[in-house]
CSV table of C-alpha atoms and ligand atoms in Angstrom, one decimal:
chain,number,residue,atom,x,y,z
A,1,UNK,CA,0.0,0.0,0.0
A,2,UNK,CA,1.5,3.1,-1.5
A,3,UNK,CA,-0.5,5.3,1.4
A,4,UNK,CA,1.1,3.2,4.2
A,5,UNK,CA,5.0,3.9,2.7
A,6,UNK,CA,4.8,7.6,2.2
A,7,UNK,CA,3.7,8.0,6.3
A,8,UNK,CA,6.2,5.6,7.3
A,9,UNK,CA,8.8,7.8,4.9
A,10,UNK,CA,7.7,10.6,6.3
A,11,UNK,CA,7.6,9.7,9.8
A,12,UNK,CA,11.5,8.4,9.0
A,13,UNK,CA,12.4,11.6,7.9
A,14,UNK,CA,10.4,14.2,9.2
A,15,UNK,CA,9.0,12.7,12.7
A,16,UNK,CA,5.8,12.9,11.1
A,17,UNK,CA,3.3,11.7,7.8
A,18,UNK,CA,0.2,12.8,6.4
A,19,UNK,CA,-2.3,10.8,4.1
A,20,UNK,CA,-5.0,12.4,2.5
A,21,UNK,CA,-6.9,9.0,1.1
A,22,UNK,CA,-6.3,6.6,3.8
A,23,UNK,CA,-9.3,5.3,4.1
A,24,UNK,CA,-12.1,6.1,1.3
A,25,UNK,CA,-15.8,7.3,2.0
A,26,UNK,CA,-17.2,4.0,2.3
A,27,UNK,CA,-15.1,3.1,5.1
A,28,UNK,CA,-15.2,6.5,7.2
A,29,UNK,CA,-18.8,6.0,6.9
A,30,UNK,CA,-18.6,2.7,7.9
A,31,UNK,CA,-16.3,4.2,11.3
A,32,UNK,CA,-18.3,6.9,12.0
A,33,UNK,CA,-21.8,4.5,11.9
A,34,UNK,CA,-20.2,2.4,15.2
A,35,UNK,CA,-18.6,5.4,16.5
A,36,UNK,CA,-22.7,6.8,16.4
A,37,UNK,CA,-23.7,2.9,17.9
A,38,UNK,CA,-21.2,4.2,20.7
A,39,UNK,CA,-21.8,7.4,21.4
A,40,UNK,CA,-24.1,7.2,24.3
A,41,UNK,CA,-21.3,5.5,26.3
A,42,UNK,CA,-18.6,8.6,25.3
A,43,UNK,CA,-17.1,10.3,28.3
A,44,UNK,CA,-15.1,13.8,28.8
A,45,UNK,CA,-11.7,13.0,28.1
A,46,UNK,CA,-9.1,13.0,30.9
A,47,UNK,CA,-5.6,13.6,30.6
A,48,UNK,CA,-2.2,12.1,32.5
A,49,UNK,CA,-2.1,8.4,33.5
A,50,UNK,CA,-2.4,6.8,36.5
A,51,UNK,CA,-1.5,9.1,39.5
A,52,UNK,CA,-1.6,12.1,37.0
A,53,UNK,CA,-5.1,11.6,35.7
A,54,UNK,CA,-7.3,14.5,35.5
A,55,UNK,CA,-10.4,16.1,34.1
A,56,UNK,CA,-9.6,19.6,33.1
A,57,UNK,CA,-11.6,21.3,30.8
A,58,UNK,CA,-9.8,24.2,29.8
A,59,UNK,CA,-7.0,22.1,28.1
A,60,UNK,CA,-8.7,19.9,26.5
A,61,UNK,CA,-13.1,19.5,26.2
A,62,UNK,CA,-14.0,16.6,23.5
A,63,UNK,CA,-15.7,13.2,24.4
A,64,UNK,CA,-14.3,10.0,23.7
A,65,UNK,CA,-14.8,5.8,24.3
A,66,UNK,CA,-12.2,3.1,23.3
A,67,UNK,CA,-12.2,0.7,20.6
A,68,UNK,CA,-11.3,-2.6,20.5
A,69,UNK,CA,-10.3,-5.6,17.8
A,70,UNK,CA,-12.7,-8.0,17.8
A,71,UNK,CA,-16.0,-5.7,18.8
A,72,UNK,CA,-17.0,-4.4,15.3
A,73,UNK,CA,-17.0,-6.0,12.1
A,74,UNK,CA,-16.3,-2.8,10.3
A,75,UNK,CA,-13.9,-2.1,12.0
A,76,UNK,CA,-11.7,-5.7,12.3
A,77,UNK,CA,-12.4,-5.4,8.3
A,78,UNK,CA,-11.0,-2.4,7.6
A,79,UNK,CA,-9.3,-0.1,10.3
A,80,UNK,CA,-7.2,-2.5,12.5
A,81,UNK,CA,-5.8,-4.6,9.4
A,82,UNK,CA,-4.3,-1.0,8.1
A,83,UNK,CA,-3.3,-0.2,11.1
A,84,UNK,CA,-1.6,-3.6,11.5
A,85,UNK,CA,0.3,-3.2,7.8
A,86,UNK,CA,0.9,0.4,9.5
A,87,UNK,CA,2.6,-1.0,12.3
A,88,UNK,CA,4.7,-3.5,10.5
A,89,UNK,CA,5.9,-1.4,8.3
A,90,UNK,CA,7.0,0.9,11.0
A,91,UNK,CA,8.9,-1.9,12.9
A,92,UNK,CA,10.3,-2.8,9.8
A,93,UNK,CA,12.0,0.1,8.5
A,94,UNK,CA,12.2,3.0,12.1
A,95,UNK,CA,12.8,-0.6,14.6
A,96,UNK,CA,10.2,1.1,16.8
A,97,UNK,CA,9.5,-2.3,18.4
A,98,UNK,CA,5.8,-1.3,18.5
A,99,UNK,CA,4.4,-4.2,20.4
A,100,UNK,CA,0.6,-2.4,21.4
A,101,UNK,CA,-1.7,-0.4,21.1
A,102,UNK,CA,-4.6,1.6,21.5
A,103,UNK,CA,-7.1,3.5,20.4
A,104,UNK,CA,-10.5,5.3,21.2
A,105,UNK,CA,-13.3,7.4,18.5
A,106,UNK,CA,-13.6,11.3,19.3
A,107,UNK,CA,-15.9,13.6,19.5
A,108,UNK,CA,-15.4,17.4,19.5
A,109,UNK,CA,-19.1,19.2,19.9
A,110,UNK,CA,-18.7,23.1,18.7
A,111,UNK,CA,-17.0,25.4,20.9
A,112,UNK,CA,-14.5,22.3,22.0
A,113,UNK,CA,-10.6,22.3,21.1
A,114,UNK,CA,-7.5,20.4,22.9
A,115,UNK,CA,-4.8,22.8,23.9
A,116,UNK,CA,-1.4,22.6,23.2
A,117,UNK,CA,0.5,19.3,24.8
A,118,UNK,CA,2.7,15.9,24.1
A,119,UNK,CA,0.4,12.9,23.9
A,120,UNK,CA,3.8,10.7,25.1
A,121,UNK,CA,2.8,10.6,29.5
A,122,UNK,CA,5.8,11.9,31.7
A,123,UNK,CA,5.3,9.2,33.8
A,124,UNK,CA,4.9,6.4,31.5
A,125,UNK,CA,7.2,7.2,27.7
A,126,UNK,CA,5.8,3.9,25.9
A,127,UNK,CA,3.4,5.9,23.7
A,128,UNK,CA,6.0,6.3,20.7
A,129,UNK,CA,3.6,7.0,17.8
A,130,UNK,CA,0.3,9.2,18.1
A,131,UNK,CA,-2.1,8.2,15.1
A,132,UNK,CA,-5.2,10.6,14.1
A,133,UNK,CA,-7.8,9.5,11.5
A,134,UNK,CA,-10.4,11.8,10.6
A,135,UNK,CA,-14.2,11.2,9.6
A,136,UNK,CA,-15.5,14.6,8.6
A,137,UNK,CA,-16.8,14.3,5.3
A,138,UNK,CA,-18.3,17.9,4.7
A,139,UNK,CA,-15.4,19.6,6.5
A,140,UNK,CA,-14.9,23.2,4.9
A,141,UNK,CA,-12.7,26.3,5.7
A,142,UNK,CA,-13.9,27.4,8.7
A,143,UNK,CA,-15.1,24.4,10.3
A,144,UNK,CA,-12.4,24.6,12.7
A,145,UNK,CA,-10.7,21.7,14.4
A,146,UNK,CA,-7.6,21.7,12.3
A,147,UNK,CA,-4.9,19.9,14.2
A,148,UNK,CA,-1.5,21.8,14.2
A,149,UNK,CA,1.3,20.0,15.1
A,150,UNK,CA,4.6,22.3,16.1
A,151,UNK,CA,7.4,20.7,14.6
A,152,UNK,CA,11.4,21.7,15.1
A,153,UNK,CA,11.3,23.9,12.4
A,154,UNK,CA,7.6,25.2,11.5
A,155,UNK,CA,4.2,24.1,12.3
A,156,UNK,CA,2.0,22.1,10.1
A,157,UNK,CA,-2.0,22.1,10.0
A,158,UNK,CA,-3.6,19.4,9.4
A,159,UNK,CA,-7.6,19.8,7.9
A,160,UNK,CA,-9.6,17.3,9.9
A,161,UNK,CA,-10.9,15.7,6.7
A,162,UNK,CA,-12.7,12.3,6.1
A,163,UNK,CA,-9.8,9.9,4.6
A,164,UNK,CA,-6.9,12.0,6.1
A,165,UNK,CA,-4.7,9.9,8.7
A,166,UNK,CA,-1.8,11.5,10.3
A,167,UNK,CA,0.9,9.7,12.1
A,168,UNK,CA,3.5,11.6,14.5
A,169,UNK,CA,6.0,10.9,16.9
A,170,UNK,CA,4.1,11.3,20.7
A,171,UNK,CA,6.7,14.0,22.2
A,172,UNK,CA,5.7,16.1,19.1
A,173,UNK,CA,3.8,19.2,20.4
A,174,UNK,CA,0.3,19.6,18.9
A,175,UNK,CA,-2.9,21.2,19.3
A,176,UNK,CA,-6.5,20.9,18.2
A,177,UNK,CA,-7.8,24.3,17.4
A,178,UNK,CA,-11.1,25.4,18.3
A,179,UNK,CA,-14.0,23.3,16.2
A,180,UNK,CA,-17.2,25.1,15.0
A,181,UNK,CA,-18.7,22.1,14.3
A,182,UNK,CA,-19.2,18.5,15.3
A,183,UNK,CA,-15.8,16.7,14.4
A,184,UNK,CA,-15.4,13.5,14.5
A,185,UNK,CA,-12.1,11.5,14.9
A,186,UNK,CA,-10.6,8.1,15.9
A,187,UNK,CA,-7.3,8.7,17.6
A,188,UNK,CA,-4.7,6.4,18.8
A,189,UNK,CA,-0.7,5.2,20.4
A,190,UNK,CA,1.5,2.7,19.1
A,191,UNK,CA,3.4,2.0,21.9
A,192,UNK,CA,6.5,-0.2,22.4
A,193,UNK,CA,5.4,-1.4,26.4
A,194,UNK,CA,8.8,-3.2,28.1
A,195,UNK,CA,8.3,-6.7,29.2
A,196,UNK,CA,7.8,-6.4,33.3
A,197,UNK,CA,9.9,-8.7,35.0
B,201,LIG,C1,-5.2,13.8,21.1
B,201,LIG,C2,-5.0,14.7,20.0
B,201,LIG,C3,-5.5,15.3,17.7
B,201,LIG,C4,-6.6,15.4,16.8
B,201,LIG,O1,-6.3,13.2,21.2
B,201,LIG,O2,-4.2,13.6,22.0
B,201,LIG,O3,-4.0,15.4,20.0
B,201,LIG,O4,-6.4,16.0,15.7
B,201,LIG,N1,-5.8,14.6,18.9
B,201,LIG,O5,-7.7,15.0,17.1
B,202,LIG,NI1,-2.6,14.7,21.4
C-alpha cells in the first residue's frame, strides 16, 4: 500500500506523515456509523495516566470511548488490518518495536478544542507514535478543528478531513484548534510497552 509507505517515509524523515486518502468514503462512513452505535457511552476525556489523571476542561473539552479488535466487524475489516500493515511497516524500517496499542473514537461538539501538549505521558514514555484519522466528510474552511502540530522547524496544520490519517512521533507538540462544528475522529498510540519482569 503506496499510502502506508509515504507515512512511514515521512515519519522516517520528518518525525511525522500525512495521508489524505487513507481510508475512502465507504469506510469513514462505515467508522463513523459504530462510533454513532457508541456514542451514548462517550465520556469527557481526561488527561495524565495513572496518579496524573485528571479532568480539566480548559485544556482539553472533547468526548471520547475506546475501541477494541474484535467488537466491530467494520472495524476488524478495515481499520485494524491497516493499522496492522501500518505498524509492521514501521517496525520494519524506524525498529520502533511497537508491540501495542490503542485507540478510542472522538468527538469534538462546537466550541470544544485540545490545547497545546505531548500525547507521550511523563510518567509512563511507551506511547511512541500518536495516530489521528479523521471522519468529517463535509469539513470546509472554517469548520475549525484543524490539528497543528509544532514541529522543530515550522508548524503544520492538518484539515480534519474524512480519509486524512496523520501519524506523529508522541513528544511532538500539537494542538486541536477550536472546532465550529461537530468533528469526528478516531485517535490512537503505538506503543513499544517493556516486558515487566
Ligand atoms: C489527542 C490529539 C489530535 C486530533 O487526542 O491527543 O491530540 O487531531 N488529537 O484529534
Ligand atoms: Ni494529542
Amino acid at each position: 500500500m503506496h499510502a502506508t509507505e509515504d507515512l512511514v517515509n515521512g515519519l522516517y524523515a520528518n518525525g511525522f506523515g500525512i495521508s489524505l486518502s487513507f481510508f475512502n468514503d465507504s469506510m469513514t462512513d462505515s467508522f463513523l456509523k459504530v462510533l454513532e452505535e457508541r456514542e451514548h457511552q462517550m465520556k469527557e476525556a481526561g488527561i495524565g495516566k495513572d496518579e496524573n489523571f485528571q479532568k480539566s476542561k480548559d485544556i482539553r473539552s472533547d468526548k471520547i470511548v475506546w475501541i477494541e479488535p474484535n467488537e466491530h466487524r467494520d472495524m476488524d475489516s478495515h481499520f485494524f488490518p491497516a493499522l496492522n500493515e501500518l505498524i509492521l511497516l514501521l517496525n520494519r524500517r524506524c525498529f520502533l518495536g511497537i508491540n501495542n496499542s490503542e485507540f478510542h473514537f472522538a468527538k469534538y461538539v462546537p466550541g470544544t478544542y485540545y490545547k497545546r501538549h505531548r500525547d507521550a505521558f511523563s510518567n509512563d514514555d511507551s506511547r511512541k507514535i500518536s495516530v489521528v484519522a479523521y471522519l468529517n466528510k463535509n469539513w470546509k474552511k472554517g469548520d475549525g478543528g484543524e490539528l497543528n502540530l509544532y514541529t522543530e522547524n515550522e508548524t503544520i496544520t492538518v484539515e480534519p478531513k474524512a480519509g486524512t490519517i496523520v501519524i506523529f512521533e508522541s513528544h511532538l507538540e500539537h494542538e486541536v484548534l477550536q472546532s465550529n462544528t461537530e468533528r469526528f475522529s478516531i485517535t490512537g498510540w503505538l506503543r513499544n510497552e517493556k516486558l515487566k519482569m
